[in-house]
Amino acid sequence: VLEKAEEFEKAGKTGDGELVGDELAKLQAVKGEAYLIRAYHYFILCNVFCLPYRGPELSKSIPGVPYVTKPETTVKPSYERGTLATDYEMIEADLQKGLELVTDLYYVSPKYHFNKAAANAFAARFYLFKRDYPKVVEYATAAFKGNDPKTMLNDVWAKKDFYNGFDIFKYATSTERAGN
């Protein structure tokens, strides 16, 4: 997505014609979401396949995961495995680019995308793992957009009038619920 978006920007066109105002803004939002998706997935990979992050200095000795930033065009490529500190730096760079570009304006169903609230919630979680607590507070506050956190709690198990497991699933994943 990032490679194609850059091609569109360089050419100044989309498949439908020239990039103007709104289309350019939509393209920037798509790029922002793509950066956030890459950051999120590498964050998950690091947390599953690496030792815990222990700060910038101690994490320089912890093996990380290969952080791929270009689409693969060959079969069975060889990647360099950096350190966890390097991976966290790259995750943070993608996260910051994504936060700068993402917007809520173009989604029909924003709860299925990295919108501003979701991006800020992910940033709060990332900085919690990174132990940068002032940024945790900053991004968590931005994620709630001034709402009372109690209004956004997931209350699936408090509700008792479900007929079967499918009803629980429908309720738990509904876009109508504030907690999702």
C-alpha positions as YAML, in Angstrom:
chain: A
units: angstrom
residues:
- id: 1
  name: VAL
  ca: [0.00, 0.00, 0.00]
- id: 2
  name: LEU
  ca: [2.81, 2.41, 0.89]
- id: 3
  name: GLU
  ca: [4.68, 1.69, -2.33]
- id: 4
  name: LYS
  ca: [1.55, 2.20, -4.45]
- id: 5
  name: ALA
  ca: [0.62, 5.39, -2.56]
- id: 6
  name: GLU
  ca: [4.10, 6.79, -3.26]
- id: 7
  name: GLU
  ca: [3.71, 5.92, -6.95]
- id: 8
  name: PHE
  ca: [0.40, 7.80, -7.02]
- id: 9
  name: GLU
  ca: [1.95, 10.80, -5.29]
- id: 10
  name: LYS
  ca: [4.91, 10.92, -7.69]
- id: 11
  name: ALA
  ca: [2.67, 10.60, -10.73]
- id: 12
  name: GLY
  ca: [0.12, 12.98, -9.24]
- id: 13
  name: LYS
  ca: [-2.65, 10.60, -10.24]
- id: 14
  name: THR
  ca: [-4.87, 7.80, -9.06]
- id: 15
  name: GLY
  ca: [-6.35, 5.17, -11.34]
- id: 16
  name: ASP
  ca: [-9.33, 7.49, -11.84]
- id: 17
  name: GLY
  ca: [-7.43, 10.65, -12.74]
- id: 18
  name: GLU
  ca: [-5.55, 13.55, -11.19]
- id: 19
  name: LEU
  ca: [-4.94, 13.79, -7.47]
- id: 20
  name: VAL
  ca: [-6.67, 16.89, -6.21]
- id: 21
  name: GLY
  ca: [-7.66, 18.15, -2.75]
- id: 22
  name: ASP
  ca: [-9.86, 15.47, -1.30]
- id: 23
  name: GLU
  ca: [-8.23, 12.55, -3.14]
- id: 24
  name: LEU
  ca: [-4.79, 13.65, -1.96]
- id: 25
  name: ALA
  ca: [-6.09, 13.90, 1.62]
- id: 26
  name: LYS
  ca: [-7.61, 10.41, 1.34]
- id: 27
  name: LEU
  ca: [-4.32, 9.06, 0.02]
- id: 28
  name: GLN
  ca: [-2.50, 10.58, 3.01]
- id: 29
  name: ALA
  ca: [-5.02, 8.96, 5.38]
- id: 30
  name: VAL
  ca: [-4.50, 5.58, 3.68]
- id: 31
  name: LYS
  ca: [-0.73, 5.98, 4.03]
- id: 32
  name: GLY
  ca: [-1.16, 6.84, 7.70]
- id: 33
  name: GLU
  ca: [-3.23, 3.74, 8.30]
- id: 34
  name: ALA
  ca: [-0.68, 1.60, 6.43]
- id: 35
  name: TYR
  ca: [2.15, 2.92, 8.63]
- id: 36
  name: LEU
  ca: [0.08, 2.18, 11.74]
- id: 37
  name: ILE
  ca: [-0.75, -1.33, 10.55]
- id: 38
  name: ARG
  ca: [2.92, -2.09, 9.90]
- id: 39
  name: ALA
  ca: [3.92, -0.67, 13.30]
- id: 40
  name: TYR
  ca: [1.19, -2.64, 15.07]
- id: 41
  name: HIS
  ca: [2.04, -5.95, 13.44]
- id: 42
  name: TYR
  ca: [5.76, -5.61, 14.14]
- id: 43
  name: PHE
  ca: [4.94, -4.63, 17.71]
- id: 44
  name: ILE
  ca: [2.95, -7.88, 18.06]
- id: 45
  name: LEU
  ca: [5.72, -9.91, 16.39]
- id: 46
  name: CYS
  ca: [8.32, -8.46, 18.77]
- id: 47
  name: ASN
  ca: [6.16, -9.22, 21.78]
- id: 48
  name: VAL
  ca: [5.57, -12.81, 20.67]
- id: 49
  name: PHE
  ca: [8.99, -13.78, 19.33]
- id: 50
  name: CYS
  ca: [11.44, -11.62, 21.32]
- id: 51
  name: LEU
  ca: [12.35, -11.13, 24.93]
- id: 52
  name: PRO
  ca: [10.63, -8.19, 26.64]
- id: 53
  name: TYR
  ca: [11.84, -4.68, 25.82]
- id: 54
  name: ARG
  ca: [14.23, -3.54, 28.57]
- id: 55
  name: GLY
  ca: [15.07, 0.01, 27.57]
- id: 56
  name: PRO
  ca: [17.15, 1.40, 24.71]
- id: 57
  name: GLU
  ca: [20.54, 0.24, 26.02]
- id: 58
  name: LEU
  ca: [19.71, -3.23, 27.36]
- id: 59
  name: SER
  ca: [17.57, -4.04, 24.30]
- id: 60
  name: LYS
  ca: [20.58, -3.56, 21.99]
- id: 61
  name: SER
  ca: [21.74, -7.03, 23.01]
- id: 62
  name: ILE
  ca: [18.33, -8.69, 22.50]
- id: 63
  name: PRO
  ca: [17.72, -10.20, 19.03]
- id: 64
  name: GLY
  ca: [14.76, -8.64, 17.24]
- id: 65
  name: VAL
  ca: [12.74, -9.65, 14.20]
- id: 66
  name: PRO
  ca: [13.58, -8.74, 10.59]
- id: 67
  name: TYR
  ca: [11.80, -5.41, 9.95]
- id: 68
  name: VAL
  ca: [10.83, -5.44, 6.28]
- id: 69
  name: THR
  ca: [9.92, -2.07, 4.77]
- id: 70
  name: LYS
  ca: [9.75, -2.95, 1.06]
- id: 71
  name: PRO
  ca: [7.42, -5.42, -0.69]
- id: 72
  name: GLU
  ca: [9.04, -8.77, -1.40]
- id: 73
  name: THR
  ca: [9.76, -9.53, -5.06]
- id: 74
  name: THR
  ca: [11.93, -12.65, -4.79]
- id: 75
  name: VAL
  ca: [11.42, -16.18, -3.55]
- id: 76
  name: LYS
  ca: [13.02, -17.11, -0.23]
- id: 77
  name: PRO
  ca: [14.85, -13.88, 0.52]
- id: 78
  name: SER
  ca: [17.41, -13.47, 3.27]
- id: 79
  name: TYR
  ca: [16.78, -10.82, 5.91]
- id: 80
  name: GLU
  ca: [19.00, -9.31, 8.56]
- id: 81
  name: ARG
  ca: [17.74, -9.80, 12.07]
- id: 82
  name: GLY
  ca: [18.39, -6.62, 14.00]
- id: 83
  name: THR
  ca: [18.04, -5.96, 17.69]
- id: 84
  name: LEU
  ca: [14.91, -5.33, 19.69]
- id: 85
  name: ALA
  ca: [16.08, -1.75, 20.25]
- id: 86
  name: THR
  ca: [16.28, -1.21, 16.48]
- id: 87
  name: ASP
  ca: [12.85, -2.77, 15.98]
- id: 88
  name: TYR
  ca: [11.31, -0.49, 18.61]
- id: 89
  name: GLU
  ca: [12.91, 2.54, 16.94]
- id: 90
  name: MET
  ca: [11.41, 1.51, 13.59]
- id: 91
  name: ILE
  ca: [8.03, 0.78, 15.16]
- id: 92
  name: GLU
  ca: [8.07, 4.21, 16.79]
- id: 93
  name: ALA
  ca: [9.00, 5.90, 13.49]
- id: 94
  name: ASP
  ca: [6.11, 4.18, 11.67]
- id: 95
  name: LEU
  ca: [3.78, 4.94, 14.57]
- id: 96
  name: GLN
  ca: [4.63, 8.65, 14.52]
- id: 97
  name: LYS
  ca: [4.25, 8.86, 10.70]
- id: 98
  name: GLY
  ca: [0.90, 7.10, 10.96]
- id: 99
  name: LEU
  ca: [-0.36, 9.33, 13.78]
- id: 100
  name: GLU
  ca: [0.55, 12.38, 11.74]
- id: 101
  name: LEU
  ca: [-1.35, 11.22, 8.63]
- id: 102
  name: VAL
  ca: [-4.35, 9.22, 9.88]
- id: 103
  name: THR
  ca: [-7.76, 10.86, 10.03]
- id: 104
  name: ASP
  ca: [-11.38, 9.97, 10.80]
- id: 105
  name: LEU
  ca: [-12.89, 11.76, 7.82]
- id: 106
  name: TYR
  ca: [-12.98, 9.06, 5.15]
- id: 107
  name: TYR
  ca: [-14.22, 5.90, 6.82]
- id: 108
  name: VAL
  ca: [-17.73, 4.58, 6.36]
- id: 109
  name: SER
  ca: [-17.16, 2.38, 9.42]
- id: 110
  name: PRO
  ca: [-14.25, 3.86, 11.39]
- id: 111
  name: LYS
  ca: [-14.33, 1.13, 14.03]
- id: 112
  name: TYR
  ca: [-12.81, -1.31, 11.54]
- id: 113
  name: HIS
  ca: [-9.83, 0.95, 10.77]
- id: 114
  name: PHE
  ca: [-6.95, 2.64, 12.50]
- id: 115
  name: ASN
  ca: [-8.84, 5.86, 13.12]
- id: 116
  name: LYS
  ca: [-7.50, 8.61, 15.41]
- id: 117
  name: ALA
  ca: [-8.81, 6.97, 18.60]
- id: 118
  name: ALA
  ca: [-7.44, 3.53, 17.72]
- id: 119
  name: ALA
  ca: [-4.09, 5.01, 16.67]
- id: 120
  name: ASN
  ca: [-3.81, 6.88, 19.97]
- id: 121
  name: ALA
  ca: [-4.79, 3.76, 21.93]
- id: 122
  name: PHE
  ca: [-2.08, 1.76, 20.15]
- id: 123
  name: ALA
  ca: [0.44, 4.57, 20.80]
- id: 124
  name: ALA
  ca: [-0.45, 4.49, 24.51]
- id: 125
  name: ARG
  ca: [0.12, 0.74, 24.60]
- id: 126
  name: PHE
  ca: [3.41, 0.99, 22.69]
- id: 127
  name: TYR
  ca: [4.76, 3.66, 25.03]
- id: 128
  name: LEU
  ca: [3.59, 1.64, 28.03]
- id: 129
  name: PHE
  ca: [5.78, -1.25, 26.85]
- id: 130
  name: LYS
  ca: [8.57, 1.25, 26.14]
- id: 131
  name: ARG
  ca: [8.15, 2.68, 29.67]
- id: 132
  name: ASP
  ca: [7.68, 6.25, 28.48]
- id: 133
  name: TYR
  ca: [4.88, 7.04, 30.93]
- id: 134
  name: PRO
  ca: [4.27, 10.73, 30.10]
- id: 135
  name: LYS
  ca: [3.55, 9.70, 26.50]
- id: 136
  name: VAL
  ca: [1.26, 6.91, 27.74]
- id: 137
  name: VAL
  ca: [-0.86, 9.50, 29.54]
- id: 138
  name: GLU
  ca: [-0.80, 11.85, 26.52]
- id: 139
  name: TYR
  ca: [-1.94, 9.22, 24.01]
- id: 140
  name: ALA
  ca: [-4.41, 7.48, 26.32]
- id: 141
  name: THR
  ca: [-6.05, 10.84, 27.01]
- id: 142
  name: ALA
  ca: [-6.22, 11.53, 23.27]
- id: 143
  name: ALA
  ca: [-7.73, 8.07, 22.65]
- id: 144
  name: PHE
  ca: [-10.66, 8.81, 24.97]
- id: 145
  name: LYS
  ca: [-11.31, 12.19, 23.29]
- id: 146
  name: GLY
  ca: [-12.58, 13.65, 26.55]
- id: 147
  name: ASN
  ca: [-15.06, 10.80, 27.17]
- id: 148
  name: ASP
  ca: [-15.36, 9.15, 30.54]
- id: 149
  name: PRO
  ca: [-13.47, 5.81, 30.26]
- id: 150
  name: LYS
  ca: [-16.30, 4.06, 32.17]
- id: 151
  name: THR
  ca: [-18.61, 4.66, 29.20]
- id: 152
  name: MET
  ca: [-16.25, 2.70, 26.97]
- id: 153
  name: LEU
  ca: [-15.78, -0.42, 29.08]
- id: 154
  name: ASN
  ca: [-16.64, -3.76, 27.52]
- id: 155
  name: ASP
  ca: [-19.58, -5.19, 29.42]
- id: 156
  name: VAL
  ca: [-20.17, -8.46, 27.55]
- id: 157
  name: TRP
  ca: [-20.34, -10.62, 30.66]
- id: 158
  name: ALA
  ca: [-22.58, -8.20, 32.55]
- id: 159
  name: LYS
  ca: [-25.33, -8.70, 29.97]
- id: 160
  name: LYS
  ca: [-27.38, -11.83, 30.76]
- id: 161
  name: ASP
  ca: [-30.05, -12.09, 28.03]
- id: 162
  name: PHE
  ca: [-28.08, -13.97, 25.37]
- id: 163
  name: TYR
  ca: [-29.71, -16.92, 23.66]
- id: 164
  name: ASN
  ca: [-26.53, -18.59, 22.41]
- id: 165
  name: GLY
  ca: [-22.83, -18.03, 21.70]
- id: 166
  name: PHE
  ca: [-23.59, -16.34, 18.39]
- id: 167
  name: ASP
  ca: [-25.58, -13.64, 20.23]
- id: 168
  name: ILE
  ca: [-22.56, -13.01, 22.48]
- id: 169
  name: PHE
  ca: [-20.32, -12.72, 19.42]
- id: 170
  name: LYS
  ca: [-22.69, -10.29, 17.67]
- id: 171
  name: TYR
  ca: [-22.97, -8.16, 20.78]
- id: 172
  name: ALA
  ca: [-19.23, -8.23, 21.52]
- id: 173
  name: THR
  ca: [-18.25, -7.14, 17.98]
- id: 174
  name: SER
  ca: [-21.02, -4.64, 17.32]
- id: 175
  name: THR
  ca: [-19.95, -1.22, 16.06]
- id: 176
  name: GLU
  ca: [-22.80, 0.26, 18.11]
- id: 177
  name: ARG
  ca: [-21.02, -0.45, 21.40]
- id: 178
  name: ALA
  ca: [-18.79, 2.32, 22.69]
- id: 179
  name: GLY
  ca: [-16.23, -0.17, 24.00]
- id: 180
  name: ASN
  ca: [-15.37, -1.44, 20.54]
...
